[in-house]
GROMACS .gro file of C-alpha atoms in nm:
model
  380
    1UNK     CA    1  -3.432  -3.308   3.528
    2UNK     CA    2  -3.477  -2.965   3.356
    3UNK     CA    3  -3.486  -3.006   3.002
    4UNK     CA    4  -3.314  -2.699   2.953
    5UNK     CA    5  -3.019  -2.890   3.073
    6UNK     CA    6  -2.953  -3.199   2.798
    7UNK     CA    7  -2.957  -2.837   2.535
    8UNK     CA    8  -2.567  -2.800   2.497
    9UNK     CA    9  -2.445  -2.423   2.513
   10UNK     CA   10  -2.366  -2.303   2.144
   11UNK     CA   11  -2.198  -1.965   2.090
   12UNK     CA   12  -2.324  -1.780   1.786
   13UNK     CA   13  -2.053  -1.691   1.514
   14UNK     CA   14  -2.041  -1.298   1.593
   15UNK     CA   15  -1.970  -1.410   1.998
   16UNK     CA   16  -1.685  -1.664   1.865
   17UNK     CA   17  -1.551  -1.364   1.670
   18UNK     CA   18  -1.580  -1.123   1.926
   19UNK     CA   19  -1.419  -1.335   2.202
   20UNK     CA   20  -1.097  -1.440   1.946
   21UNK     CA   21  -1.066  -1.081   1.890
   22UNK     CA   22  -1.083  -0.991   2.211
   23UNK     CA   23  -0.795  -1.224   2.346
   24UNK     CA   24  -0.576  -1.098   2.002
   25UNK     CA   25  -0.570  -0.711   2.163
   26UNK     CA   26  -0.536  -0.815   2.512
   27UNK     CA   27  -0.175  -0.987   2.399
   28UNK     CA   28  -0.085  -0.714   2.205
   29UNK     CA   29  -0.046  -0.484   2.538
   30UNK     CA   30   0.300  -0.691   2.526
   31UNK     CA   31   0.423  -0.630   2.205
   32UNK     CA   32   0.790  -0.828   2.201
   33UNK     CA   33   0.825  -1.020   1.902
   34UNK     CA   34   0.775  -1.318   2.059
   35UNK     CA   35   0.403  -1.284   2.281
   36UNK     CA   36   0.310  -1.078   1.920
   37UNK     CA   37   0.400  -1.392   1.734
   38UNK     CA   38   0.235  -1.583   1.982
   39UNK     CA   39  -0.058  -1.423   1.991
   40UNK     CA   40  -0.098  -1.367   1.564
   41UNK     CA   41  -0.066  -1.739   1.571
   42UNK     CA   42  -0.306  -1.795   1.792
   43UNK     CA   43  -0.603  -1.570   1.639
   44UNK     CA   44  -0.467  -1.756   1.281
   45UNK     CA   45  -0.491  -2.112   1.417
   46UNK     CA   46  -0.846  -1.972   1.586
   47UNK     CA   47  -0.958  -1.815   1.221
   48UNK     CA   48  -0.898  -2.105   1.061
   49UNK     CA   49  -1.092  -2.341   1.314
   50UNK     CA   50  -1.388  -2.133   1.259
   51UNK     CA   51  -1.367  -2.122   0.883
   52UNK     CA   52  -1.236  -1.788   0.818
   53UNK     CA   53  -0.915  -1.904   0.612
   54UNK     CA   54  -1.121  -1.856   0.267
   55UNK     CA   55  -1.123  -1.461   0.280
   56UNK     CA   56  -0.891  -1.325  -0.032
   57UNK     CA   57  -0.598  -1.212   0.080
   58UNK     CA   58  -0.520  -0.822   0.169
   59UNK     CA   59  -0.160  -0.813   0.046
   60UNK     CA   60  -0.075  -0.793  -0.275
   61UNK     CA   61   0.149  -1.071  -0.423
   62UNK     CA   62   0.387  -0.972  -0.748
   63UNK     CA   63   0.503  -1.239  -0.968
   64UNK     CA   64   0.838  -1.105  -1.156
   65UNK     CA   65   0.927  -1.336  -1.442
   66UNK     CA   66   1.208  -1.128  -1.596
   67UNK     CA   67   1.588  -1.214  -1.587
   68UNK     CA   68   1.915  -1.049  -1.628
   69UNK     CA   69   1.997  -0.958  -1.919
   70UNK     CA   70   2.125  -1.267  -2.150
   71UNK     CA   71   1.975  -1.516  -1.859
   72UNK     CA   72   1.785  -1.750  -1.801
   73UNK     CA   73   1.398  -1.690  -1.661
   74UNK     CA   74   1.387  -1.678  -1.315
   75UNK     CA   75   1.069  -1.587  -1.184
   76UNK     CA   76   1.020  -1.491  -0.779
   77UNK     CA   77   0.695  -1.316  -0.616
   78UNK     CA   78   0.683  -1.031  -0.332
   79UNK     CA   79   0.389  -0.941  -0.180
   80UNK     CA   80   0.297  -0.583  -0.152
   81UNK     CA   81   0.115  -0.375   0.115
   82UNK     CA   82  -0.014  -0.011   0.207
   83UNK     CA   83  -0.178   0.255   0.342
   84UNK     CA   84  -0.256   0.109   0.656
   85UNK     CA   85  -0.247   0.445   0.863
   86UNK     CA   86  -0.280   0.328   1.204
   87UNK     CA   87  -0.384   0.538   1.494
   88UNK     CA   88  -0.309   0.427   1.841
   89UNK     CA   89  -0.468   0.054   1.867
   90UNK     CA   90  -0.758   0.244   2.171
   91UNK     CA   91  -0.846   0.494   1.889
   92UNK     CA   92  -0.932   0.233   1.638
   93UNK     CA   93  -0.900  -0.098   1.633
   94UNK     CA   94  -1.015  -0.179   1.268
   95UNK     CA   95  -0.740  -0.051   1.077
   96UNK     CA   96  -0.501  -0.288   1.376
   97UNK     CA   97  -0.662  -0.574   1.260
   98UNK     CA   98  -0.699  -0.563   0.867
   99UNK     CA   99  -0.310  -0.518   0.894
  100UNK     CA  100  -0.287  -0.801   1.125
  101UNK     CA  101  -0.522  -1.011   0.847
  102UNK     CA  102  -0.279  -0.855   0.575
  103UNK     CA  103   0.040  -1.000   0.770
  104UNK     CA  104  -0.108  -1.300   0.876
  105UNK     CA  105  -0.233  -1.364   0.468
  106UNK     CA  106   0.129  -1.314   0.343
  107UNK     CA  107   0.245  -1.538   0.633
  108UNK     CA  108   0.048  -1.842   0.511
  109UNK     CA  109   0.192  -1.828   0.199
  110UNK     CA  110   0.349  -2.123   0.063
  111UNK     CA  111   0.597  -2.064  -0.069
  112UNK     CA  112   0.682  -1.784   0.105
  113UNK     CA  113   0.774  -1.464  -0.149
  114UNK     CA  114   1.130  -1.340  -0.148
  115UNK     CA  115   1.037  -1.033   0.030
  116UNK     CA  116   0.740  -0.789   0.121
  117UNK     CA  117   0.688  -0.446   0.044
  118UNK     CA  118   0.490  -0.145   0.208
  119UNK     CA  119   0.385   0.133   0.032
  120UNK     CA  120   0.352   0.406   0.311
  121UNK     CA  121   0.119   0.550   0.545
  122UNK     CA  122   0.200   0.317   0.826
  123UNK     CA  123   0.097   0.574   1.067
  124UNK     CA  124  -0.222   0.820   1.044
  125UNK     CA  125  -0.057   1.062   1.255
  126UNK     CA  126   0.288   1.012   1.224
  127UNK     CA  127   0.349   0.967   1.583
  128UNK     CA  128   0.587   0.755   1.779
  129UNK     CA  129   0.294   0.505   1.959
  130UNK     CA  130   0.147   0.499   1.597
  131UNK     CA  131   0.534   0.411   1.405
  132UNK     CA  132   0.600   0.148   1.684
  133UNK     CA  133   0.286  -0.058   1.694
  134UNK     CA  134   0.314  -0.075   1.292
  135UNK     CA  135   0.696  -0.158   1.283
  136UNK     CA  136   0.630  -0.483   1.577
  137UNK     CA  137   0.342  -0.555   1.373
  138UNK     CA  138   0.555  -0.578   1.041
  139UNK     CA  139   0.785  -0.737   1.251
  140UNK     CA  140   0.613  -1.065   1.250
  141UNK     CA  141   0.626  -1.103   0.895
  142UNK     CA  142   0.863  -1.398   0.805
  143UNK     CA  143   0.993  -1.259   0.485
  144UNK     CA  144   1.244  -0.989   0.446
  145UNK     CA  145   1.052  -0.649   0.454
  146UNK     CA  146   1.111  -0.331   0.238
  147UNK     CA  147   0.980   0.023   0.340
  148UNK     CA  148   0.839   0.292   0.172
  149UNK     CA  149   0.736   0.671   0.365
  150UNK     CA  150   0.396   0.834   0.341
  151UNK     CA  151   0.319   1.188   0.452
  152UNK     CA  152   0.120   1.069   0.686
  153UNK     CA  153   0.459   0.894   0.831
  154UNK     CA  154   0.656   1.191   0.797
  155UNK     CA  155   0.535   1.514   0.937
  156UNK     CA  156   0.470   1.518   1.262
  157UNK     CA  157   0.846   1.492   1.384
  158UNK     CA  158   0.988   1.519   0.952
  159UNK     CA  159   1.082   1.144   0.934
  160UNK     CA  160   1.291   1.148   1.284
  161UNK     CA  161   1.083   0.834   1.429
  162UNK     CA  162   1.057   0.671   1.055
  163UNK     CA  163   1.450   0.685   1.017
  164UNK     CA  164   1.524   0.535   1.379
  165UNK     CA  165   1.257   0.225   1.281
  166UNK     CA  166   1.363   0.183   0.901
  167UNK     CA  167   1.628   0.344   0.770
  168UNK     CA  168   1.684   0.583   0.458
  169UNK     CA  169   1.388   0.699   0.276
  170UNK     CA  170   1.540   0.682  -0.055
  171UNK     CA  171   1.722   0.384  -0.183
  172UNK     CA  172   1.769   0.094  -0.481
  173UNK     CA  173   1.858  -0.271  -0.480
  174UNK     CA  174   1.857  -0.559  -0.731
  175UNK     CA  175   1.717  -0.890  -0.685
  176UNK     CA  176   1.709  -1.145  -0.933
  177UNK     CA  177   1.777  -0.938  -1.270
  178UNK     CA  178   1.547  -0.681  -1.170
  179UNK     CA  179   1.646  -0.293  -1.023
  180UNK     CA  180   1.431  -0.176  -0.743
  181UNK     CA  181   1.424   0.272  -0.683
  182UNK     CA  182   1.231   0.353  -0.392
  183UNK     CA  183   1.156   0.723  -0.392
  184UNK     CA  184   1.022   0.951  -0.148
  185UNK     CA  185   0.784   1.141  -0.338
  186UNK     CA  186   0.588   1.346  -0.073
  187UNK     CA  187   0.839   1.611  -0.006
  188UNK     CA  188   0.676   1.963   0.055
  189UNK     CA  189   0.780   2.293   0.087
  190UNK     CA  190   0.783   2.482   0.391
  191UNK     CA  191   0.447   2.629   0.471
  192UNK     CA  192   0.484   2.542   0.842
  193UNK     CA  193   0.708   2.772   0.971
  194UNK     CA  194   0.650   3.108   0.863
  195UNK     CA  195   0.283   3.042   1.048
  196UNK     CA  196   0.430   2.955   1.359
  197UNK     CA  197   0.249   2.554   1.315
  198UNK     CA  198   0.334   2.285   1.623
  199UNK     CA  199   0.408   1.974   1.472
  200UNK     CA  200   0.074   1.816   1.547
  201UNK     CA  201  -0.113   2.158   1.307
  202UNK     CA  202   0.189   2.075   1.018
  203UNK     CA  203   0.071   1.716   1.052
  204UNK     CA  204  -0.322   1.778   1.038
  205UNK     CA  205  -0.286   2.032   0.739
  206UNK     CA  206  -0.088   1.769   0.583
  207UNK     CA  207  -0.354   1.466   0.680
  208UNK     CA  208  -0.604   1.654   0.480
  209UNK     CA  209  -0.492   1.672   0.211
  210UNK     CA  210  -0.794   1.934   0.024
  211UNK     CA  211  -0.629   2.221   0.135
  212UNK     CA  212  -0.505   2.530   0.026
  213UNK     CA  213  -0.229   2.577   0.277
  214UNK     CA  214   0.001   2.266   0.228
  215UNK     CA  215   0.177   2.329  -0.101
  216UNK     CA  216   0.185   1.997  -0.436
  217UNK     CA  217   0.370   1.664  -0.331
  218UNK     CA  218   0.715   1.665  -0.519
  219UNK     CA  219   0.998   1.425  -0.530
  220UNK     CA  220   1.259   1.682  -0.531
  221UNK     CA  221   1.579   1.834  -0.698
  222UNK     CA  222   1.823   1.614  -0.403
  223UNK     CA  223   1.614   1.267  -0.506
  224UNK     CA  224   1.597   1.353  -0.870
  225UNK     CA  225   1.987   1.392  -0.909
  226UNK     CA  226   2.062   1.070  -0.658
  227UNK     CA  227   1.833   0.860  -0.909
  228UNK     CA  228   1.987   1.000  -1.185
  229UNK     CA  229   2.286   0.863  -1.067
  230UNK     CA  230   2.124   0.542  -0.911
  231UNK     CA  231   2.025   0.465  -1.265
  232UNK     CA  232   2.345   0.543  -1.434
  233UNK     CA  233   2.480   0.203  -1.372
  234UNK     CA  234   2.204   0.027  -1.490
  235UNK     CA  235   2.096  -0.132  -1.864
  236UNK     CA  236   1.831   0.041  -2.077
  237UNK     CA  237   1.697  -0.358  -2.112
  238UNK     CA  238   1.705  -0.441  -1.773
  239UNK     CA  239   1.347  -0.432  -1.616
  240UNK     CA  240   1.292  -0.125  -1.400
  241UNK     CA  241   1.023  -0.126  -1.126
  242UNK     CA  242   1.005   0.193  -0.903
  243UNK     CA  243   0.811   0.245  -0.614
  244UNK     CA  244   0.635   0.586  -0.540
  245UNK     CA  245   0.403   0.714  -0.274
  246UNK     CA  246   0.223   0.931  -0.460
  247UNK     CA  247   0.172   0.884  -0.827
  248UNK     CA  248   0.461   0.984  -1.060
  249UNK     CA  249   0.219   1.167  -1.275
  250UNK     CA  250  -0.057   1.443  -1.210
  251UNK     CA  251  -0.379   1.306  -1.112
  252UNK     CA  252  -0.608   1.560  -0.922
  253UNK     CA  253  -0.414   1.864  -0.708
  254UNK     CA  254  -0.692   1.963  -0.468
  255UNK     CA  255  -0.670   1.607  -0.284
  256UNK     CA  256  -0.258   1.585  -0.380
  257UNK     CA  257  -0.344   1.327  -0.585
  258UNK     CA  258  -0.020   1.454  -0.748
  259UNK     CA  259   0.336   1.467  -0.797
  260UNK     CA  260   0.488   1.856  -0.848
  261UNK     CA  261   0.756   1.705  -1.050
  262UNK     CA  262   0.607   1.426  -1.200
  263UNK     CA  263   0.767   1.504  -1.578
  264UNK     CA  264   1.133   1.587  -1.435
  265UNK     CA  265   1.142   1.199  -1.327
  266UNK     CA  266   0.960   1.059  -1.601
  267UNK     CA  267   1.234   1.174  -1.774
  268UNK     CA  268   1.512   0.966  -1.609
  269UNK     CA  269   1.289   0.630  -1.674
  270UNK     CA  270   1.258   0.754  -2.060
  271UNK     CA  271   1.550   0.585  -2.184
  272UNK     CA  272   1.496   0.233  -2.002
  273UNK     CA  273   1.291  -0.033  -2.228
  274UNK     CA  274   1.022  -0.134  -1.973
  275UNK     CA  275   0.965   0.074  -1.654
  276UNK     CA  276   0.692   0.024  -1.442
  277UNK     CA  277   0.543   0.232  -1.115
  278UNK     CA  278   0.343   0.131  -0.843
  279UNK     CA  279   0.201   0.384  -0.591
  280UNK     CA  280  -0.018   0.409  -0.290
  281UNK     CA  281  -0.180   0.676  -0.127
  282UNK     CA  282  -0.517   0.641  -0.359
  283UNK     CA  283  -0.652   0.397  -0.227
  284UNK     CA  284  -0.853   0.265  -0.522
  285UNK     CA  285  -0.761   0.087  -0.899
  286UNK     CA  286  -0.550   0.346  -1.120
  287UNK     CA  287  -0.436   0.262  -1.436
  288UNK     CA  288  -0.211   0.483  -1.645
  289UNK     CA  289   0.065   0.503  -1.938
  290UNK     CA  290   0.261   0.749  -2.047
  291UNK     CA  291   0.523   0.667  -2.302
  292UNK     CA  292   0.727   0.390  -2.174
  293UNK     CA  293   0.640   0.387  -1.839
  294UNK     CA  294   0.305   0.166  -1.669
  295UNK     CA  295   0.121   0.295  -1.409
  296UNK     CA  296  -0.042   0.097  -1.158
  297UNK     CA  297  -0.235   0.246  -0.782
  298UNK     CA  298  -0.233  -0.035  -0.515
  299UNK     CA  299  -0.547  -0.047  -0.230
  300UNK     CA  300  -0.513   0.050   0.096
  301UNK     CA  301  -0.559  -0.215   0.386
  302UNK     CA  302  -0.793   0.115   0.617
  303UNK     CA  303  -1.026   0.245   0.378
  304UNK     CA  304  -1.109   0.340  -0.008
  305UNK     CA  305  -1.112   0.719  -0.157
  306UNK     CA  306  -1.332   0.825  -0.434
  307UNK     CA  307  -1.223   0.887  -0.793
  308UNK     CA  308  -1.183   1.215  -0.858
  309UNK     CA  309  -1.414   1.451  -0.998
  310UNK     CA  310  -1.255   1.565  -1.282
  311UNK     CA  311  -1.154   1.262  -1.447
  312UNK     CA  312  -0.934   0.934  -1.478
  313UNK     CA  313  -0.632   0.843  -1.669
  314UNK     CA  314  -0.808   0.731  -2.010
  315UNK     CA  315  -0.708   0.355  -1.944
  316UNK     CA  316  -0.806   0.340  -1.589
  317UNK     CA  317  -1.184   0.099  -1.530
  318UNK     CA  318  -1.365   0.213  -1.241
  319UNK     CA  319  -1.327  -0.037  -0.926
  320UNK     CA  320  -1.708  -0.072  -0.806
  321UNK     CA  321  -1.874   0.156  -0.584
  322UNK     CA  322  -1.783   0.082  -0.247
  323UNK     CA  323  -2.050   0.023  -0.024
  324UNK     CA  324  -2.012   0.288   0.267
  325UNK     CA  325  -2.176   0.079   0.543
  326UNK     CA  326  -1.941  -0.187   0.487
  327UNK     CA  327  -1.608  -0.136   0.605
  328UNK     CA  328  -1.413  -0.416   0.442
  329UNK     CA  329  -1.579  -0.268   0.118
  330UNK     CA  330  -1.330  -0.123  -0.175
  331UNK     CA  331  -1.066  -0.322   0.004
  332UNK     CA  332  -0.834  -0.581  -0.110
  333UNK     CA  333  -0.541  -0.737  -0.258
  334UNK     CA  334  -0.400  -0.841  -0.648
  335UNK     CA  335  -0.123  -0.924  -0.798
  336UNK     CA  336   0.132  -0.835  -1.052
  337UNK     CA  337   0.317  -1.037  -1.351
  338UNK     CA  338   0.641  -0.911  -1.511
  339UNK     CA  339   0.620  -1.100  -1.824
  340UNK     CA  340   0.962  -1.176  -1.989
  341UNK     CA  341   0.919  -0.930  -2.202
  342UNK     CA  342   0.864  -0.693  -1.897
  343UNK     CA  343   0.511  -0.545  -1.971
  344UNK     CA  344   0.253  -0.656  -1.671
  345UNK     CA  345  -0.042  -0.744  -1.582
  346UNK     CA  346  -0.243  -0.636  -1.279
  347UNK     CA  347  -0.507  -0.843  -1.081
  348UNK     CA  348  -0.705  -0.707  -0.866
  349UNK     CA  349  -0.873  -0.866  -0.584
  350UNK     CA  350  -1.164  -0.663  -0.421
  351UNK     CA  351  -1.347  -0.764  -0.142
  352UNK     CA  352  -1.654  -0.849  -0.175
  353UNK     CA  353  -1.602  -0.794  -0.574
  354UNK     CA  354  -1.546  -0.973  -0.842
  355UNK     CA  355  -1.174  -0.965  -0.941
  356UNK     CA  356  -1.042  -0.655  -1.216
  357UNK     CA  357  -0.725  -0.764  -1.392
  358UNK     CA  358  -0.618  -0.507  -1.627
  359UNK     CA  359  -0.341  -0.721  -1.900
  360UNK     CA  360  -0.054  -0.560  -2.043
  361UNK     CA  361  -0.177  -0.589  -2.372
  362UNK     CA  362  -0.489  -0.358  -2.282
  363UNK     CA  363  -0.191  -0.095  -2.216
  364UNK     CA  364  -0.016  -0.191  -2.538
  365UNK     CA  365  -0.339  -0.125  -2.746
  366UNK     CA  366  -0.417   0.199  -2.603
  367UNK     CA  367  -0.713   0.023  -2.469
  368UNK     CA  368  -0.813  -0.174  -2.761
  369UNK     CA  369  -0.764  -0.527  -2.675
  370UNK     CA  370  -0.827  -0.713  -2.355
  371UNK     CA  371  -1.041  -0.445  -2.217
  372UNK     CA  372  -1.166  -0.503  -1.879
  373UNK     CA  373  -1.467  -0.606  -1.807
  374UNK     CA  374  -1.629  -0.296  -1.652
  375UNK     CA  375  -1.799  -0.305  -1.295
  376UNK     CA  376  -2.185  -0.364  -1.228
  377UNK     CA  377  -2.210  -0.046  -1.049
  378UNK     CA  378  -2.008   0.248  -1.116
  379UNK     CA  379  -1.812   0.445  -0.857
  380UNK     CA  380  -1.853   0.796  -0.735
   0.00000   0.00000   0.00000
C-alpha cells in the first residue's frame, strides 16, 4: 500500500476560509429573506466551527441608562452601524462581507438590543443594485432597524431609491425616556444643473468629496425649522441623542468634513441639559464638545480616512495609524453609556488595537481627568 494513502487530507485554514466564503456569495445570487437568512446562518454556524467567533464585534453597541424624567432607571442597548458603502457585490466583495460580519455580530447578541441603527453610506454609488443588496442585507437583522442617509446614498437619483427602501429622511421617536432626531445633514446646493451633470457626474463630484465644485454639507433652513418644532414638545432634562451624517460642527471643508450650518442647529440643542451627537462619514475616533453638546465620530465597517491636516477638536486622541496593507485595519466597533446623569462614555473597539474609551468625565474636565491613554503609533 502507498504510504501516501494512511496521510488523511487536511485543508489549510486560508482554503477552509476561502471555500465558506465562496458558498456565502454563491447563495446570495438569491437574495429573499429567507435563502439570505439561510445562507448568513450557515457561514455563522461555519465561522464558529473553525474558531472565528472571537473577532470583536463591528457594530457598535450603546448602553442608555437614562429614564424619563421623575422615573425609575431603565437602561436598554442599540447597536450602531455605518459607512458601509457598498458597490455591486462583483465590484467588491470586501466591503459585502464586513457588513455581513457586522450583521451577523449584532445577531449573536444575547440579549438582543432594542433596536439597530445605521449611520449612512449604505451605498458607494447610490445606485439601485447597490440600495437593494444593503437593504436585504439589513434585512436579516433580528432587531428593529433605524436608518440614517449619506451622500453617497443620495445623489445619484436625490434619495428616490432611499425613500422607496426606508422611508423619510428626517424624523424623531422616543424610546424608553430618551428622544431620538435623525437629521439629514448632507443637503447641498445645486451645482449640478447649471453644468448640464448626468446623475452618475453629480454623484462622482459628490463621492469625492476634495473638490471645489460640490458646494459645504448643510442641514438646511426646511430641517432646521421641523426640529425646531420636533423639539418643542420635549423637556430641557430629558436626555437628547441626535444622529447626524456629517458632524454638527466644522471639522475640515476641503474633504466636507463639515456641516455649513453647524451653529444654526447647535443652537436648538442649547437649551436641553445633556445632548449628545453621533456621526459617521469620518471614518475614524472624533471627539468634540462644544457647550452642552458631546461629540462623538463612529468607524466605518469599508475603510478608515486620515485625520485631517490641519488639526483635531482639542479633546479628540488619535486612533492608531492604520496599517494600509491590512484591510481590516482602523476598523471596528465600541460602545456608548448614557449615564443617569446623561454624560457618556465612548469605547472604542479597533481591530487589531487595543481598545480607546474616552469617559465623560475627560469631557467634563476639558481634558483634565481620565485622559486617554494615547496610541503607540500616531496617525497620519
Amino acid at each position: 500500500m502507498n504510504d501516501n494513502a494512511k496521510i488523511p487530507h487536511i485543508k489549510s485554514v486560508e482554503t477552509r476560509h476561502l471555500e465558506e466564503r465562496e458558498t456565502l456569495f454563491r447563495g446570495l445570487h438569491n437574495l429573499d429573506r429567507r435563502s439570505f437568512l439561510k445562507v448568513s446562518t450557515g457561514a455563522m454556524a461555519a465561522a464558529v466551527a473553525a474558531g472565528a467567533s472571537n473577532h470583536f464585534h463591528s457594530f457598535l453597541p450603546v448602553n442608555v441608562a437614562f429614564a424619563a424624567e421623575g422615573g425609575a432607571g431603565q437602561g436598554f442597548t442599540f447597536a450602531y452601524i455605518s459607512d458601509s458603502h457598498l458597490y455591486v457585490k462583483k465590484s467588491n466583495e470586501r466591503f459585502v462581507r464586513q457588513l455581513l460580519r457586522a450583521v451577523d455580530d449584532i445577531n449573536r447578541l444575547d440579549p438582543q438590543p432594542d433596536f439597530v441603527f445605521y449611520g449612512g453610506d449604505l451605498a458607494q454609488l447610490g445606485r439601485k443594485e447597490e440600495l437593494d443588496l444593503g437593504a436585504q442585507i439589513l434585512k436579516s437583522i433580528k432587531a428593529p432597524v433605524h436608518m440614517m442617509v449619506g451622500e453617497h446614498d443620495w445623489y445619484f437619483d436625490m434619495g428616490h431609491r432611499w425613500n422607496e427602501l426606508f422611508g423619510a429622511q428626517t424624523y424623531s421617536f422616543d424610546h424608553k425616556g430618551v428622544h431620538f432626531a435623525v437629521l439629514m445633514s448632507v443637503q447641498e446646493k445645486d451645482f449640478w444643473s447649471a453644468r448640464g451633470m448626468s446623475p452618475a457626474e453629480r454623484m462622482h463630484t459628490v463621492a469625492g468629496l476634495d473638490n471645489a465644485v460640490q458646494s459645504a454639507f448643510e442641514v438646511g433652513a426646511a430641517q432646521r425649522e421641523w426640529l425646531r418644532k420636533d423639539l418643542e414638545k420635549v423637556s430641557t432634562s430629558t436626555p437628547l441623542i441626535v444622529f447626524s451624517h456629517s458632524p454638527l460642527y466644522k471639522l475640515y471643508r476641503p474633504w466636507n468634513f463639515w456641516t455649513d450650518d453647524a451653529e444654526d442647529v447647535q443652537a436648538l440643542l442649547q437649551r436641553f441639559d445633556r445632548v449628545t451627537v453621533l456621526h459617521g462619514h469620518t471614518h475614524q475616533v472624533l471627539t468634540n464638545r462644544i457647550g452642552n453638546i458631546q461629540f462623538h465620530g463612529m468607524l466605518s465597517t469599508a475603510w478608515p480616512w486620515p485625520y485631517a491636516p490641519q488639526g483635531l477638536p482639542a479633546l479628540t486622541v488619535q486612533m492608531n495609524r492604520p496599517n494600509p496593507f491590512d484591510s481590516n485595519d482602523g476598523l471596528g466597533d465600541g460602545s456608548v453609556t448614557v449615564h443617569p446623569d446623561g454624560l457618556v462614555d465612548k469605547l472604542y473597539n479597533l481591530w487589531n488595537r487595543d481598545p480607546m474609551q474616552v469617559k465623560a468625565s475627560y469631557l467634563s474636565s476639558g481634558g483634565k481627568r481620565d485622559v486617554p491613554v494615547p496610541p503607540t503609533l500616531a496617525s497620519y
